[in-house]
Amino acid sequence: MSDALARPAEAGSSSPTARKAWAGPPSPQPNAVVAVLALAGIVVSLMQTLVIPIVPELPRLLDAEASDTAWAVTATLLAAAVATPVVGRLGDMFGKRRMLLLSIVLLVSGSVVCGLADSLVPMIVGRALQGLAAAVVPLGISIMRDALPADRLAGSTALMSASLGVGGALGLPAAAFIADNWNWHILFWVSAALGAVAFVLVLLIVPESEVRTGGRFDLVGSLGLSAGLVPLLLAVSKGGDWGWTSGATLGLGAGAVVILLAWGRWELRSAQPLVDLRTTAKPQVLFTNLASVALGFSMFAMSLVLPQLLQLPEQTGYGLGRSMLTVGLVLAPQGLVMMAMSAVSAGVTKARGPKVTLMIGALVVAAGYGLNIALMSEVWHLVLVSCVIGAGIGFTYGALPALIMGAVDPSQTGAANSLNTLMRSLGTSFAGALAGVILAQMTTDFGGHALPSENGFKVVMAIGAGAALLAFAVATLIPGGHRSGPRTSADETTQPTEVAAEA
């Protein structure tokens, strides 16, 4: 069958508003495309751990109050939450590669601003710009759906999803080493350099996806979603500092609910919504997103517990008295395990379907937390626990995009994957808030200072295990469990032609 038959110059997808105009055959170097997209994902995920080693020092470095320097972390969270669904939708409309490149430019710009910063305001601005690049991973997964052969998609999307954890795990020891030995600004110049490399490689190697929805961008919907998410995340992330029953926390939470309800009504009545809520209500998409919230909650519990256990003084009886560099080295193998598990995850998905893969991953994560409750007194215990939980995360991160793409039209891939990423981020935010409350309430006195108690850590780990089991229970409700995964965009357009040709 000729390439002209397999790749028609213009063909409609299953969506009446979508169009597909192939500029040529798929990339002749799929391995290079996957490698470059995964590298871009790793570079962006570094932003999650880049400032962790210097957070305690930021008040001194920026000559500001600790409550104010916390915005260097909060600004990234808020910007990522706002940008991810908006950029995903823009990618569907105007080109996923184009928006991927724009996201990397924002990342580099933010890194440069932080690299030049010596005061609080430019640091917050730079960190917000870095957060605007958070859509790189869902955009990369969406490009893979459009550009790769069907037999490569499961493994490639699993690897791309795993890049989130890989970058975070490997970035912590690297950031700690740089912060301990050089000026802290070097952290951001390294980030800018890596972003520039990723930009050039994407520009040279990654093909543009020609699957576009066209139409008009829902500006009102994007502003409404942003106006709802920002106060919600502010209430969740700052509630511990402001007080959970304070007027600011309750007012922001109530305002967020009202705005999001009004936003949902607007989206349902819009002809070209930012988020197609009717598609989101499909059982496969709905239960996958709900499972993502639970998984995001579960995964973040480990990020809160293990570093504190490693760094608390040995005299507490349960702390291990290690440095931040050691913390990074203990967590680094988790990233390698996640990358290795992405291939296993893809094999299970091909054989049994992404639903089964998600269920297995959730159980492995729950088992890792159960192991942590019993084993937390030696460094190797925490290395083992982080690797077990990392293996489970590798499974789940590979299954989630496969389930989403198996239920949505190719023209909605960017928006759907971005919304799923947002759901995981919301789960992470809720986990941080709840764990903070628990560890603040369950304390032990150490030299006149209140430190989180051993039982407090065990409670958080038990909740992490419970959240993973909740994700498993929700995953059982996902229909279509034995599908091998999503069809590629090529499948959407070439299958009828191929059948006709064979006839």
Coordinates of N, CA, C and O in Angstrom, one line a residue, residues 209-316:
S209 N 2.6 18.0 15.1 CA 1.4 17.2 14.9 C 0.4 18.1 14.1 O 0.2 19.3 14.5
E210 N -0.2 17.5 13.1 CA -1.1 18.3 12.3 C -2.6 18.0 12.7 O -3.5 18.4 11.9
V211 N -2.8 17.3 13.8 CA -4.2 17.1 14.3 C -4.6 18.4 15.0 O -4.1 18.7 16.1
R212 N -5.5 19.1 14.5 CA -5.9 20.4 15.0 C -7.5 20.4 15.1 O -8.2 19.9 14.3
T213 N -7.9 21.1 16.2 CA -9.4 21.3 16.3 C -9.8 22.5 15.6 O -11.0 22.7 15.1
G214 N -8.9 23.5 15.5 CA -9.3 24.8 14.9 C -10.3 25.5 15.9 O -10.4 25.2 17.0
G215 N -11.1 26.4 15.3 CA -12.1 27.1 16.1 C -11.6 28.2 16.9 O -10.5 28.7 16.6
R216 N -12.3 28.7 17.9 CA -12.0 29.9 18.6 C -11.7 29.5 20.1 O -12.3 28.7 20.7
F217 N -10.6 30.1 20.6 CA -10.2 29.8 22.0 C -11.2 30.4 23.0 O -11.7 31.5 22.8
D218 N -11.5 29.6 24.0 CA -12.5 30.0 25.0 C -11.8 30.8 26.1 O -11.4 30.3 27.1
L219 N -11.7 32.1 25.8 CA -11.0 33.0 26.7 C -11.7 33.1 28.0 O -11.1 33.1 29.1
V220 N -13.0 33.2 28.0 CA -13.8 33.3 29.2 C -13.6 32.1 30.1 O -13.5 32.1 31.3
G221 N -13.7 30.9 29.4 CA -13.5 29.7 30.1 C -12.1 29.6 30.8 O -12.0 29.1 31.9
S222 N -11.1 30.0 30.1 CA -9.7 30.0 30.6 C -9.6 30.9 31.8 O -9.0 30.5 32.8
L223 N -10.2 32.1 31.7 CA -10.1 33.0 32.8 C -10.9 32.5 34.0 O -10.5 32.6 35.2
G224 N -12.1 31.9 33.7 CA -12.9 31.4 34.8 C -12.2 30.2 35.5 O -12.3 30.1 36.8
L225 N -11.6 29.3 34.8 CA -10.9 28.2 35.4 C -9.7 28.7 36.3 O -9.5 28.2 37.4
S226 N -9.0 29.7 35.7 CA -7.9 30.2 36.5 C -8.4 30.9 37.8 O -7.8 30.8 38.8
A227 N -9.5 31.7 37.6 CA -10.0 32.4 38.8 C -10.6 31.4 39.9 O -10.6 31.7 41.0
G228 N -10.9 30.2 39.4 CA -11.4 29.2 40.4 C -10.2 28.4 41.0 O -10.2 28.1 42.2
L229 N -9.2 28.1 40.2 CA -8.1 27.2 40.7 C -7.2 28.0 41.7 O -6.7 27.4 42.7
V230 N -6.9 29.3 41.3 CA -6.0 30.0 42.2 C -6.4 30.1 43.6 O -5.7 29.8 44.5
P231 N -7.7 30.6 43.9 CA -8.1 30.6 45.3 C -8.2 29.3 46.0 O -7.9 29.1 47.2
L232 N -8.6 28.3 45.2 CA -8.6 26.9 45.8 C -7.3 26.4 46.2 O -7.1 26.0 47.4
L233 N -6.3 26.6 45.4 CA -4.9 26.1 45.7 C -4.3 27.0 46.8 O -3.5 26.5 47.6
L234 N -4.6 28.3 46.7 CA -4.1 29.1 47.8 C -4.7 28.7 49.2 O -3.9 28.7 50.2
A235 N -6.0 28.4 49.2 CA -6.6 28.0 50.5 C -6.0 26.7 51.0 O -5.7 26.5 52.2
V236 N -5.7 25.8 50.0 CA -5.1 24.5 50.4 C -3.7 24.6 50.8 O -3.3 24.0 51.8
S237 N -2.9 25.4 50.1 CA -1.5 25.4 50.3 C -1.1 26.4 51.5 O -0.1 26.2 52.2
K238 N -1.9 27.4 51.7 CA -1.6 28.3 52.8 C -2.5 28.2 54.0 O -2.3 28.9 55.0
G239 N -3.4 27.2 54.0 CA -4.4 27.1 55.1 C -3.6 26.8 56.4 O -4.1 27.2 57.5
G240 N -2.5 26.0 56.3 CA -1.8 25.7 57.5 C -1.2 26.9 58.2 O -1.1 27.0 59.4
D241 N -0.7 27.9 57.3 CA -0.1 29.1 57.9 C -1.2 30.1 58.4 O -1.0 30.8 59.4
W242 N -2.3 30.2 57.6 CA -3.3 31.2 57.9 C -4.3 30.7 59.0 O -4.9 31.5 59.6
G243 N -4.4 29.4 59.1 CA -5.4 28.8 60.0 C -6.5 28.3 59.1 O -7.1 29.0 58.3
W244 N -6.9 27.0 59.3 CA -7.9 26.4 58.5 C -9.3 27.0 58.7 O -10.2 26.8 57.8
T245 N -9.5 27.6 59.8 CA -10.8 28.2 60.0 C -10.8 29.8 59.9 O -11.7 30.4 60.3
S246 N -9.6 30.3 59.4 CA -9.5 31.7 59.3 C -10.4 32.2 58.2 O -10.8 31.5 57.2
G247 N -10.7 33.5 58.2 CA -11.6 34.1 57.2 C -11.0 34.0 55.8 O -11.7 33.8 54.8
A248 N -9.6 34.2 55.7 CA -9.0 34.1 54.4 C -9.1 32.7 53.8 O -9.4 32.6 52.6
T249 N -8.8 31.7 54.6 CA -8.9 30.3 54.1 C -10.3 29.9 53.7 O -10.6 29.4 52.6
L250 N -11.3 30.2 54.6 CA -12.7 29.8 54.3 C -13.2 30.7 53.1 O -14.0 30.2 52.3
G251 N -12.9 31.9 53.1 CA -13.4 32.8 52.0 C -12.9 32.4 50.7 O -13.6 32.4 49.7
L252 N -11.6 32.1 50.6 CA -11.0 31.6 49.3 C -11.6 30.3 48.9 O -11.9 30.1 47.7
G253 N -11.8 29.4 49.8 CA -12.3 28.1 49.5 C -13.8 28.2 49.0 O -14.1 27.6 48.0
A254 N -14.6 29.0 49.7 CA -16.0 29.2 49.3 C -16.0 29.9 47.9 O -16.8 29.6 47.0
G255 N -15.2 30.9 47.7 CA -15.2 31.7 46.5 C -14.8 30.8 45.3 O -15.3 30.9 44.2
A256 N -13.8 29.9 45.6 CA -13.4 28.9 44.5 C -14.5 28.0 44.1 O -14.7 27.8 42.9
V257 N -15.3 27.5 45.1 CA -16.4 26.6 44.7 C -17.4 27.4 43.9 O -17.9 26.8 42.9
V258 N -17.8 28.6 44.3 CA -18.8 29.4 43.5 C -18.3 29.6 42.1 O -19.0 29.4 41.1
I259 N -17.0 30.0 42.0 CA -16.5 30.3 40.6 C -16.4 29.1 39.8 O -16.8 29.1 38.6
L260 N -16.0 28.0 40.3 CA -15.9 26.7 39.5 C -17.2 26.2 39.1 O -17.4 25.7 38.0
L261 N -18.2 26.4 39.9 CA -19.6 26.0 39.5 C -20.1 26.9 38.4 O -20.7 26.4 37.4
A262 N -19.8 28.2 38.5 CA -20.2 29.1 37.4 C -19.4 28.7 36.1 O -20.0 28.8 35.0
W263 N -18.1 28.4 36.3 CA -17.3 28.1 35.1 C -17.8 26.8 34.5 O -17.9 26.7 33.2
G264 N -18.2 25.8 35.3 CA -18.8 24.6 34.7 C -20.0 24.8 33.9 O -20.2 24.2 32.8
R265 N -20.9 25.7 34.4 CA -22.1 26.0 33.6 C -21.8 26.7 32.3 O -22.4 26.4 31.3
W266 N -20.8 27.6 32.3 CA -20.4 28.3 31.1 C -19.8 27.2 30.1 O -20.1 27.3 28.9
E267 N -19.0 26.3 30.6 CA -18.4 25.3 29.7 C -19.4 24.4 29.0 O -19.3 24.1 27.9
L268 N -20.4 24.1 29.8 CA -21.5 23.2 29.2 C -22.3 23.9 28.2 O -22.9 23.3 27.3
R269 N -22.4 25.2 28.3 CA -23.2 26.0 27.3 C -22.4 26.6 26.2 O -22.9 27.1 25.2
S270 N -21.0 26.4 26.2 CA -20.2 26.9 25.2 C -20.1 26.0 24.0 O -20.0 24.8 24.2
A271 N -20.1 26.5 22.8 CA -19.9 25.7 21.6 C -18.5 25.1 21.5 O -18.3 24.0 20.9
Q272 N -17.5 25.9 21.9 CA -16.1 25.5 21.8 C -15.5 25.7 23.2 O -14.7 26.6 23.4
P273 N -15.8 24.8 24.2 CA -15.3 25.0 25.5 C -13.8 24.8 25.7 O -13.2 24.0 24.9
L274 N -13.2 25.4 26.7 CA -11.8 25.1 27.1 C -11.7 23.6 27.5 O -10.8 22.9 27.0
V275 N -12.6 23.1 28.3 CA -12.6 21.7 28.7 C -14.0 21.2 28.4 O -15.0 21.7 28.8
D276 N -14.0 20.1 27.5 CA -15.3 19.5 27.2 C -15.8 18.6 28.3 O -15.3 17.5 28.5
L277 N -16.6 19.2 29.1 CA -17.1 18.5 30.3 C -17.9 17.3 30.0 O -18.0 16.3 30.8
R278 N -18.5 17.3 28.9 CA -19.3 16.1 28.5 C -18.3 14.9 28.2 O -18.6 13.8 28.6
T279 N -17.2 15.2 27.6 CA -16.2 14.2 27.4 C -15.6 13.8 28.7 O -15.4 12.6 29.0
T280 N -15.4 14.7 29.6 CA -14.8 14.4 30.9 C -15.7 13.6 31.7 O -15.3 12.8 32.6
A281 N -17.0 13.6 31.4 CA -18.0 12.8 32.2 C -18.1 11.4 31.7 O -18.8 10.6 32.3
K282 N -17.4 11.1 30.6 CA -17.4 9.7 30.1 C -16.8 8.8 31.2 O -15.8 9.2 31.8
P283 N -17.4 7.7 31.5 CA -16.9 6.9 32.6 C -15.4 6.6 32.6 O -14.8 6.7 33.6
Q284 N -14.8 6.3 31.4 CA -13.4 6.0 31.4 C -12.6 7.2 31.7 O -11.6 7.1 32.4
V285 N -13.0 8.3 31.3 CA -12.2 9.6 31.6 C -12.5 10.0 33.0 O -11.6 10.3 33.8
L286 N -13.7 10.0 33.5 CA -14.1 10.4 34.8 C -13.4 9.6 35.9 O -12.7 10.1 36.8
F287 N -13.5 8.2 35.8 CA -12.9 7.4 36.8 C -11.3 7.4 36.7 O -10.7 7.3 37.8
T288 N -10.8 7.6 35.6 CA -9.3 7.7 35.4 C -8.9 9.0 36.1 O -7.9 9.0 36.9
N289 N -9.6 10.1 35.9 CA -9.2 11.4 36.6 C -9.4 11.3 38.1 O -8.6 11.8 38.9
L290 N -10.5 10.6 38.6 CA -10.6 10.4 40.0 C -9.5 9.6 40.6 O -9.0 9.9 41.7
A291 N -9.2 8.5 39.9 CA -8.0 7.7 40.4 C -6.7 8.5 40.4 O -5.9 8.4 41.2
S292 N -6.6 9.5 39.4 CA -5.4 10.3 39.4 C -5.3 11.2 40.6 O -4.2 11.4 41.1
V293 N -6.4 11.8 41.1 CA -6.4 12.6 42.3 C -5.9 11.7 43.4 O -5.1 12.2 44.2
A294 N -6.5 10.5 43.6 CA -6.1 9.7 44.7 C -4.6 9.3 44.6 O -3.9 9.3 45.6
L295 N -4.1 9.0 43.4 CA -2.7 8.7 43.2 C -1.8 9.8 43.5 O -0.7 9.7 44.1
G296 N -2.2 11.0 43.0 CA -1.4 12.2 43.3 C -1.3 12.4 44.8 O -0.2 12.8 45.3
F297 N -2.4 12.2 45.5 CA -2.4 12.3 47.0 C -1.4 11.3 47.6 O -0.6 11.6 48.4
S298 N -1.5 10.1 47.1 CA -0.7 9.0 47.7 C 0.8 9.2 47.4 O 1.6 9.0 48.3
M299 N 1.1 9.6 46.2 CA 2.5 9.7 45.8 C 3.2 10.8 46.6 O 4.4 10.7 46.9
F300 N 2.6 11.9 46.9 CA 3.2 13.0 47.6 C 3.5 12.7 49.0 O 4.4 13.3 49.6
A301 N 2.8 11.8 49.6 CA 3.0 11.5 51.0 C 4.4 11.0 51.2 O 5.1 11.3 52.2
M302 N 5.0 10.2 50.3 CA 6.3 9.7 50.4 C 7.3 10.9 50.3 O 8.3 10.9 51.1
S303 N 7.0 11.9 49.5 CA 7.9 13.0 49.3 C 8.0 13.9 50.6 O 9.0 14.6 50.8
L304 N 7.0 13.8 51.4 CA 6.9 14.5 52.7 C 7.6 13.7 53.8 O 8.3 14.3 54.6
V305 N 7.4 12.4 53.8 CA 7.8 11.6 55.0 C 9.3 11.3 54.9 O 10.1 11.5 55.8
L306 N 9.7 10.7 53.8 CA 11.1 10.1 53.7 C 12.2 11.2 53.9 O 13.1 11.0 54.7
P307 N 12.1 12.4 53.3 CA 13.2 13.4 53.6 C 13.2 13.8 55.1 O 14.3 14.0 55.6
Q308 N 12.1 13.9 55.7 CA 12.1 14.3 57.1 C 12.7 13.2 58.0 O 13.4 13.5 58.9
L309 N 12.3 12.0 57.7 CA 12.9 10.9 58.5 C 14.4 10.8 58.4 O 15.1 10.6 59.3
L310 N 14.9 11.1 57.2 CA 16.3 11.0 56.9 C 17.0 12.2 57.6 O 18.2 12.0 58.1
Q311 N 16.4 13.4 57.7 CA 17.1 14.5 58.2 C 16.9 14.8 59.7 O 17.8 15.5 60.3
L312 N 15.9 14.3 60.3 CA 15.7 14.5 61.8 C 16.9 14.0 62.6 O 17.5 12.9 62.2
P313 N 17.2 14.6 63.7 CA 18.3 14.1 64.5 C 18.2 12.6 65.0 O 17.0 12.2 65.3
E314 N 19.3 12.0 65.0 CA 19.2 10.6 65.5 C 18.8 10.5 66.9 O 18.2 9.4 67.4
Q315 N 19.0 11.5 67.7 CA 18.6 11.5 69.1 C 17.1 11.4 69.3 O 16.6 11.1 70.4
T316 N 16.3 11.6 68.3 CA 14.8 11.5 68.4 C 14.5 10.0 68.6 O 13.4 9.7 69.1

